[in-house]
């Protein structure tokens, strides 16, 4: 399967294993991952956010229930919401999630915005688990004909140690633990030296660390900076 599919499958496998009820996809783009996630029966609330509202609008009707969905007696109630908004801005409707995915998003942000993203996602939204994926620049030498970044819109591509430094700082600042993994394997003899094509960090909030955050959160004003584009209840 393509790398794109492997990344989404990674999230699907996580959801199958951990059964989160509230799941958000930050930088959901064409809603491809959401369209797969809606078949995960454990999910009760599924939210997508992207700064590019036009991209969401083009594909969002694909999230509407199929007539056959109503014939499935095992379907639990599912609510889906899509928002136009930036991951660098807070929105109270995105707090309290079990899982937030951010697939191939951070490399599209200027580094100063990555800081805002970290504080909004880990500090403010403070979900129980987070999956972040981004290109591993060490793998680029194995991609034929590639000069520069993999995509012209990328603001940076990190090697494993750069990704690790960012992730460990996030853990330290906001009370999370992280495991590093990835998808897209290098040939056998280069696995260690190059790493995965896509690097992935799986973060878990350390027990109790959301307490001070919640107390802090209750004092701050509720902010609603995202625009609701689509909402449906199955
Ligand atoms: N996550 C999707 C996937 O796995 O296919 C899309 C990845 S695409 C490479 C990056 C997405 O991030 C684009 O849809 C873009 O509009 C979105 N994006 C870029 N900056 C953003 C921001 N500040 N806030 C929210 N989304 C953003």
Short mmCIF file of N, CA and C in Angstrom, two decimals, residues 67-203:
data_model
loop_
_atom_site.label_atom_id
_atom_site.label_comp_id
_atom_site.label_asym_id
_atom_site.label_seq_id
_atom_site.Cartn_x
_atom_site.Cartn_y
_atom_site.Cartn_z
N UNK A 67 -27.26 5.03 3.00
CA UNK A 67 -28.56 4.49 3.41
C UNK A 67 -28.36 3.18 4.16
N UNK A 68 -27.31 2.45 3.82
CA UNK A 68 -27.07 1.16 4.49
C UNK A 68 -26.64 1.35 5.95
N UNK A 69 -26.09 2.53 6.27
CA UNK A 69 -25.68 2.76 7.66
C UNK A 69 -26.87 2.65 8.62
N UNK A 70 -28.04 3.07 8.14
CA UNK A 70 -29.23 3.05 8.99
C UNK A 70 -29.76 1.63 9.18
N UNK A 71 -29.29 0.74 8.32
CA UNK A 71 -29.77 -0.64 8.42
C UNK A 71 -28.90 -1.47 9.36
N UNK A 72 -27.84 -0.84 9.86
CA UNK A 72 -26.92 -1.56 10.74
C UNK A 72 -27.35 -1.36 12.19
N UNK A 73 -27.97 -2.35 12.78
CA UNK A 73 -28.47 -2.17 14.14
C UNK A 73 -27.36 -1.98 15.17
N UNK A 74 -26.15 -2.40 14.81
CA UNK A 74 -25.06 -2.30 15.79
C UNK A 74 -24.44 -0.91 15.83
N UNK A 75 -24.88 -0.03 14.92
CA UNK A 75 -24.27 1.30 14.87
C UNK A 75 -24.60 2.11 16.13
N UNK A 76 -23.60 2.47 16.89
CA UNK A 76 -23.80 3.36 18.03
C UNK A 76 -23.98 4.76 17.47
N UNK A 77 -24.44 5.68 18.30
CA UNK A 77 -24.60 7.03 17.78
C UNK A 77 -23.23 7.67 17.49
N UNK A 78 -23.14 8.24 16.32
CA UNK A 78 -21.90 8.89 15.91
C UNK A 78 -22.21 10.33 15.51
N UNK A 79 -21.41 11.26 16.03
CA UNK A 79 -21.57 12.66 15.66
C UNK A 79 -20.28 13.12 14.99
N UNK A 80 -20.41 13.76 13.83
CA UNK A 80 -19.23 14.24 13.10
C UNK A 80 -19.31 15.76 12.95
N UNK A 81 -18.19 16.45 13.20
CA UNK A 81 -18.13 17.90 13.00
C UNK A 81 -16.86 18.25 12.24
N UNK A 82 -16.99 19.15 11.27
CA UNK A 82 -15.83 19.62 10.52
C UNK A 82 -15.70 21.13 10.69
N UNK A 83 -14.48 21.57 10.95
CA UNK A 83 -14.24 23.00 11.18
C UNK A 83 -13.16 23.54 10.28
N UNK A 84 -13.35 24.79 9.86
CA UNK A 84 -12.26 25.54 9.24
C UNK A 84 -11.58 26.27 10.40
N UNK A 85 -10.27 26.06 10.54
CA UNK A 85 -9.56 26.71 11.62
C UNK A 85 -8.09 26.33 11.59
N UNK A 86 -7.28 27.08 12.32
CA UNK A 86 -5.84 26.80 12.34
C UNK A 86 -5.44 26.13 13.64
N UNK A 87 -4.56 25.14 13.52
CA UNK A 87 -4.06 24.42 14.69
C UNK A 87 -3.20 25.30 15.59
N UNK A 88 -2.93 26.51 15.14
CA UNK A 88 -2.18 27.45 15.98
C UNK A 88 -3.12 28.26 16.87
N UNK A 89 -4.43 28.04 16.71
CA UNK A 89 -5.42 28.76 17.51
C UNK A 89 -6.28 27.84 18.34
N UNK A 90 -6.64 28.33 19.53
CA UNK A 90 -7.43 27.53 20.46
C UNK A 90 -8.89 27.55 20.10
N UNK A 91 -9.54 26.40 20.36
CA UNK A 91 -11.00 26.38 20.28
C UNK A 91 -11.49 25.39 21.34
N UNK A 92 -12.36 25.87 22.21
CA UNK A 92 -12.80 25.08 23.36
C UNK A 92 -13.50 23.78 22.96
N UNK A 93 -14.06 23.74 21.74
CA UNK A 93 -14.76 22.53 21.31
C UNK A 93 -13.82 21.37 21.03
N UNK A 94 -12.53 21.66 21.01
CA UNK A 94 -11.53 20.62 20.73
C UNK A 94 -10.84 20.10 21.99
N UNK A 95 -11.38 20.47 23.13
CA UNK A 95 -10.77 19.99 24.37
C UNK A 95 -11.39 18.67 24.80
N UNK A 96 -10.62 17.91 25.58
CA UNK A 96 -11.16 16.70 26.20
C UNK A 96 -11.28 15.50 25.27
N UNK A 97 -10.45 15.43 24.24
CA UNK A 97 -10.51 14.29 23.32
C UNK A 97 -9.66 13.12 23.83
N UNK A 98 -10.02 11.92 23.38
CA UNK A 98 -9.24 10.73 23.74
C UNK A 98 -8.03 10.59 22.81
N UNK A 99 -8.25 10.96 21.54
CA UNK A 99 -7.15 10.83 20.57
C UNK A 99 -7.20 11.99 19.57
N UNK A 100 -6.03 12.61 19.32
CA UNK A 100 -5.90 13.60 18.27
C UNK A 100 -4.79 13.15 17.32
N UNK A 101 -5.13 13.10 16.02
CA UNK A 101 -4.13 12.74 15.01
C UNK A 101 -3.71 14.00 14.26
N UNK A 102 -2.43 14.08 13.96
CA UNK A 102 -1.91 15.20 13.17
C UNK A 102 -0.93 14.58 12.17
N UNK A 103 -1.50 14.22 11.00
CA UNK A 103 -0.75 13.43 10.01
C UNK A 103 -0.22 14.35 8.92
N UNK A 104 1.12 14.40 8.79
CA UNK A 104 1.78 15.21 7.76
C UNK A 104 1.29 16.66 7.78
N UNK A 105 1.27 17.23 8.96
CA UNK A 105 0.82 18.61 9.12
C UNK A 105 1.95 19.54 9.55
N UNK A 106 2.71 19.17 10.57
CA UNK A 106 3.64 20.14 11.18
C UNK A 106 4.67 20.69 10.20
N UNK A 107 5.08 19.88 9.23
CA UNK A 107 6.10 20.34 8.29
C UNK A 107 5.58 21.45 7.36
N UNK A 108 4.25 21.68 7.42
CA UNK A 108 3.67 22.78 6.63
C UNK A 108 3.61 24.08 7.43
N UNK A 109 4.03 24.03 8.69
CA UNK A 109 3.97 25.22 9.55
C UNK A 109 5.34 25.87 9.68
N UNK A 110 5.41 27.20 9.63
CA UNK A 110 6.67 27.87 9.97
C UNK A 110 7.04 27.49 11.41
N UNK A 111 8.33 27.43 11.73
CA UNK A 111 8.74 26.93 13.05
C UNK A 111 8.12 27.67 14.22
N UNK A 112 7.88 28.97 14.06
CA UNK A 112 7.23 29.72 15.15
C UNK A 112 5.81 29.20 15.37
N UNK A 113 5.15 28.78 14.28
CA UNK A 113 3.80 28.22 14.40
C UNK A 113 3.82 26.82 15.01
N UNK A 114 4.92 26.09 14.81
CA UNK A 114 5.02 24.77 15.43
C UNK A 114 4.94 24.93 16.95
N UNK A 115 5.57 25.98 17.46
CA UNK A 115 5.50 26.28 18.90
C UNK A 115 4.05 26.51 19.35
N UNK A 116 3.31 27.31 18.57
CA UNK A 116 1.90 27.58 18.89
C UNK A 116 1.10 26.27 18.83
N UNK A 117 1.37 25.49 17.78
CA UNK A 117 0.70 24.20 17.62
C UNK A 117 0.92 23.32 18.86
N UNK A 118 2.17 23.26 19.33
CA UNK A 118 2.49 22.43 20.50
C UNK A 118 1.69 22.89 21.72
N UNK A 119 1.64 24.20 21.91
CA UNK A 119 0.97 24.69 23.11
C UNK A 119 -0.55 24.54 23.00
N UNK A 120 -1.10 24.75 21.80
CA UNK A 120 -2.54 24.56 21.61
C UNK A 120 -2.91 23.09 21.78
N UNK A 121 -2.19 22.21 21.08
CA UNK A 121 -2.55 20.79 21.07
C UNK A 121 -2.29 20.13 22.43
N UNK A 122 -1.05 20.20 22.91
CA UNK A 122 -0.70 19.48 24.13
C UNK A 122 -1.09 20.26 25.39
N UNK A 123 -0.92 21.58 25.33
CA UNK A 123 -1.17 22.39 26.52
C UNK A 123 -2.63 22.72 26.73
N UNK A 124 -3.34 23.02 25.65
CA UNK A 124 -4.73 23.49 25.78
C UNK A 124 -5.74 22.36 25.49
N UNK A 125 -5.64 21.73 24.32
CA UNK A 125 -6.58 20.65 23.99
C UNK A 125 -6.35 19.46 24.92
N UNK A 126 -5.07 19.21 25.21
CA UNK A 126 -4.66 18.21 26.20
C UNK A 126 -5.36 16.85 26.09
N UNK A 127 -5.33 16.24 24.89
CA UNK A 127 -5.99 14.93 24.74
C UNK A 127 -5.19 13.82 25.44
N UNK A 128 -5.86 12.69 25.67
CA UNK A 128 -5.19 11.57 26.34
C UNK A 128 -4.05 11.03 25.46
N UNK A 129 -4.29 10.93 24.15
CA UNK A 129 -3.27 10.41 23.23
C UNK A 129 -3.17 11.29 21.99
N UNK A 130 -1.97 11.35 21.42
CA UNK A 130 -1.73 12.14 20.21
C UNK A 130 -0.83 11.32 19.28
N UNK A 131 -1.19 11.31 17.98
CA UNK A 131 -0.31 10.70 16.98
C UNK A 131 0.15 11.80 16.03
N UNK A 132 1.46 12.03 15.96
CA UNK A 132 2.02 13.05 15.05
C UNK A 132 2.91 12.34 14.04
N UNK A 133 2.68 12.60 12.74
CA UNK A 133 3.59 12.06 11.72
C UNK A 133 4.19 13.20 10.92
N UNK A 134 5.41 12.97 10.43
CA UNK A 134 6.12 13.98 9.64
C UNK A 134 7.23 13.27 8.86
N UNK A 135 7.68 13.81 7.73
CA UNK A 135 8.75 13.13 6.98
C UNK A 135 10.04 13.01 7.80
N UNK A 136 10.76 11.92 7.56
CA UNK A 136 12.09 11.75 8.14
C UNK A 136 13.11 12.11 7.06
N UNK A 137 13.81 13.22 7.22
CA UNK A 137 14.70 13.71 6.16
C UNK A 137 15.86 12.76 5.88
N UNK A 138 16.20 11.90 6.84
CA UNK A 138 17.30 10.95 6.62
C UNK A 138 16.97 9.95 5.53
N UNK A 139 15.66 9.74 5.32
CA UNK A 139 15.20 8.77 4.31
C UNK A 139 15.29 9.36 2.90
N UNK A 140 15.39 10.69 2.80
CA UNK A 140 15.30 11.35 1.49
C UNK A 140 16.32 10.86 0.48
N UNK A 141 17.49 10.44 0.96
CA UNK A 141 18.53 9.98 0.03
C UNK A 141 18.11 8.69 -0.68
N UNK A 142 17.10 8.00 -0.14
CA UNK A 142 16.61 6.78 -0.79
C UNK A 142 15.49 7.07 -1.78
N UNK A 143 15.05 8.33 -1.85
CA UNK A 143 13.97 8.69 -2.78
C UNK A 143 14.59 9.20 -4.07
N UNK A 144 14.41 8.44 -5.15
CA UNK A 144 15.11 8.75 -6.40
C UNK A 144 14.74 10.12 -6.96
N UNK A 145 15.74 10.86 -7.36
CA UNK A 145 15.52 12.12 -8.05
C UNK A 145 15.11 13.27 -7.15
N UNK A 146 15.07 13.04 -5.85
CA UNK A 146 14.62 14.10 -4.95
C UNK A 146 15.76 15.07 -4.64
N UNK A 147 15.50 16.34 -4.92
CA UNK A 147 16.42 17.39 -4.45
C UNK A 147 15.58 18.35 -3.63
N UNK A 148 16.06 18.73 -2.49
CA UNK A 148 15.28 19.62 -1.62
C UNK A 148 14.22 18.84 -0.87
N UNK A 149 13.11 19.51 -0.54
CA UNK A 149 12.06 18.89 0.26
C UNK A 149 11.16 18.00 -0.59
N UNK A 150 10.40 17.12 0.07
CA UNK A 150 9.51 16.20 -0.64
C UNK A 150 8.34 16.94 -1.26
N UNK A 151 7.99 18.11 -0.71
CA UNK A 151 6.86 18.88 -1.21
C UNK A 151 7.24 20.35 -1.09
N UNK A 152 6.86 21.12 -2.10
CA UNK A 152 7.31 22.52 -2.14
C UNK A 152 6.68 23.35 -1.01
N UNK A 153 5.59 22.85 -0.44
CA UNK A 153 4.96 23.60 0.65
C UNK A 153 5.58 23.28 2.03
N UNK A 154 6.50 22.34 2.07
CA UNK A 154 7.13 22.01 3.36
C UNK A 154 8.04 23.14 3.81
N UNK A 155 7.90 23.52 5.09
CA UNK A 155 8.75 24.57 5.64
C UNK A 155 10.03 23.99 6.21
N UNK A 156 10.00 22.71 6.54
CA UNK A 156 11.19 22.00 7.04
C UNK A 156 10.93 20.51 6.92
N UNK A 157 12.00 19.72 6.95
CA UNK A 157 11.88 18.27 7.11
C UNK A 157 12.92 17.88 8.14
N UNK A 158 12.49 17.24 9.21
CA UNK A 158 13.37 16.93 10.32
C UNK A 158 14.02 15.56 10.18
N UNK A 159 15.26 15.44 10.68
CA UNK A 159 15.83 14.11 10.84
C UNK A 159 15.31 13.55 12.17
N UNK A 160 15.70 12.30 12.46
CA UNK A 160 15.13 11.65 13.64
C UNK A 160 15.47 12.40 14.93
N UNK A 161 16.67 12.93 14.99
CA UNK A 161 17.07 13.59 16.23
C UNK A 161 16.34 14.93 16.42
N UNK A 162 16.07 15.63 15.33
CA UNK A 162 15.32 16.89 15.42
C UNK A 162 13.87 16.63 15.87
N UNK A 163 13.27 15.59 15.31
CA UNK A 163 11.90 15.23 15.69
C UNK A 163 11.86 14.83 17.17
N UNK A 164 12.87 14.06 17.55
CA UNK A 164 12.98 13.60 18.93
C UNK A 164 13.10 14.77 19.91
N UNK A 165 13.93 15.74 19.56
CA UNK A 165 14.12 16.91 20.44
C UNK A 165 12.81 17.66 20.62
N UNK A 166 12.11 17.89 19.50
CA UNK A 166 10.82 18.59 19.59
C UNK A 166 9.86 17.79 20.48
N UNK A 167 9.76 16.49 20.23
CA UNK A 167 8.80 15.64 20.95
C UNK A 167 9.13 15.57 22.44
N UNK A 168 10.40 15.46 22.77
CA UNK A 168 10.78 15.35 24.18
C UNK A 168 10.53 16.66 24.92
N UNK A 169 10.71 17.77 24.22
CA UNK A 169 10.43 19.07 24.84
C UNK A 169 8.93 19.21 25.13
N UNK A 170 8.12 18.76 24.16
CA UNK A 170 6.67 18.77 24.35
C UNK A 170 6.29 17.95 25.59
N UNK A 171 6.90 16.77 25.72
CA UNK A 171 6.61 15.89 26.87
C UNK A 171 6.96 16.58 28.18
N UNK A 172 8.11 17.21 28.19
CA UNK A 172 8.59 17.90 29.38
C UNK A 172 7.69 19.09 29.72
N UNK A 173 7.32 19.86 28.70
CA UNK A 173 6.51 21.06 28.92
C UNK A 173 5.07 20.76 29.33
N UNK A 174 4.49 19.70 28.74
CA UNK A 174 3.05 19.51 28.91
C UNK A 174 2.65 18.20 29.58
N UNK A 175 3.63 17.43 30.05
CA UNK A 175 3.30 16.22 30.79
C UNK A 175 2.84 15.05 29.94
N UNK A 176 3.64 14.69 28.94
CA UNK A 176 3.33 13.54 28.09
C UNK A 176 4.52 12.58 28.06
N UNK A 177 4.24 11.34 27.63
CA UNK A 177 5.30 10.36 27.31
C UNK A 177 5.19 10.09 25.83
N UNK A 178 6.31 9.76 25.18
CA UNK A 178 6.26 9.51 23.73
C UNK A 178 7.01 8.24 23.36
N UNK A 179 6.45 7.55 22.35
CA UNK A 179 7.15 6.42 21.73
C UNK A 179 7.37 6.79 20.27
N UNK A 180 8.54 6.43 19.75
CA UNK A 180 8.85 6.75 18.35
C UNK A 180 8.73 5.51 17.49
N UNK A 181 8.08 5.68 16.34
CA UNK A 181 7.97 4.59 15.39
C UNK A 181 7.83 5.21 14.00
N UNK A 182 7.23 4.51 13.04
CA UNK A 182 7.08 5.08 11.72
C UNK A 182 6.47 4.10 10.75
N UNK A 183 6.30 4.54 9.51
CA UNK A 183 5.88 3.65 8.42
C UNK A 183 6.75 3.92 7.20
N UNK A 184 6.84 2.94 6.32
CA UNK A 184 7.69 3.04 5.12
C UNK A 184 9.10 2.61 5.49
N UNK A 185 9.36 1.33 5.27
CA UNK A 185 10.65 0.80 5.73
C UNK A 185 11.73 0.90 4.67
N UNK A 186 12.94 1.17 5.14
CA UNK A 186 14.12 1.19 4.26
C UNK A 186 14.54 -0.25 3.97
N UNK A 187 15.32 -0.48 2.89
CA UNK A 187 15.84 -1.83 2.64
C UNK A 187 16.58 -2.35 3.88
N UNK A 188 16.56 -3.68 4.02
CA UNK A 188 17.08 -4.36 5.20
C UNK A 188 18.37 -3.78 5.79
N UNK A 189 19.35 -3.63 4.93
CA UNK A 189 20.68 -3.23 5.43
C UNK A 189 20.75 -1.76 5.84
N UNK A 190 19.68 -0.99 5.57
CA UNK A 190 19.74 0.44 5.88
C UNK A 190 18.72 0.87 6.93
N UNK A 191 18.01 -0.10 7.51
CA UNK A 191 16.94 0.22 8.45
C UNK A 191 17.41 1.05 9.63
N UNK A 192 18.50 0.62 10.21
CA UNK A 192 19.02 1.30 11.39
C UNK A 192 19.55 2.68 11.05
N UNK A 193 20.32 2.74 9.97
CA UNK A 193 21.03 3.98 9.66
C UNK A 193 20.12 5.06 9.11
N UNK A 194 19.01 4.68 8.47
CA UNK A 194 18.14 5.66 7.82
C UNK A 194 16.82 5.89 8.57
N UNK A 195 16.26 4.83 9.10
CA UNK A 195 14.97 4.93 9.79
C UNK A 195 13.79 4.83 8.83
N UNK A 196 12.59 5.12 9.33
CA UNK A 196 11.38 5.04 8.51
C UNK A 196 11.27 6.24 7.57
N UNK A 197 10.51 6.06 6.49
CA UNK A 197 10.26 7.16 5.54
C UNK A 197 9.42 8.25 6.23
N UNK A 198 8.37 7.81 6.94
CA UNK A 198 7.54 8.73 7.74
C UNK A 198 7.82 8.45 9.21
N UNK A 199 8.22 9.45 9.96
CA UNK A 199 8.42 9.22 11.38
C UNK A 199 7.14 9.58 12.14
N UNK A 200 6.88 8.78 13.17
CA UNK A 200 5.65 8.94 13.95
C UNK A 200 5.98 8.97 15.43
N UNK A 201 5.37 9.92 16.13
CA UNK A 201 5.46 9.96 17.59
C UNK A 201 4.07 9.66 18.14
N UNK A 202 4.00 8.70 19.07
CA UNK A 202 2.74 8.39 19.74
C UNK A 202 2.87 8.87 21.18
N UNK A 203 2.06 9.85 21.53
CA UNK A 203 2.14 10.50 22.84
C UNK A 203 0.98 10.07 23.73
#
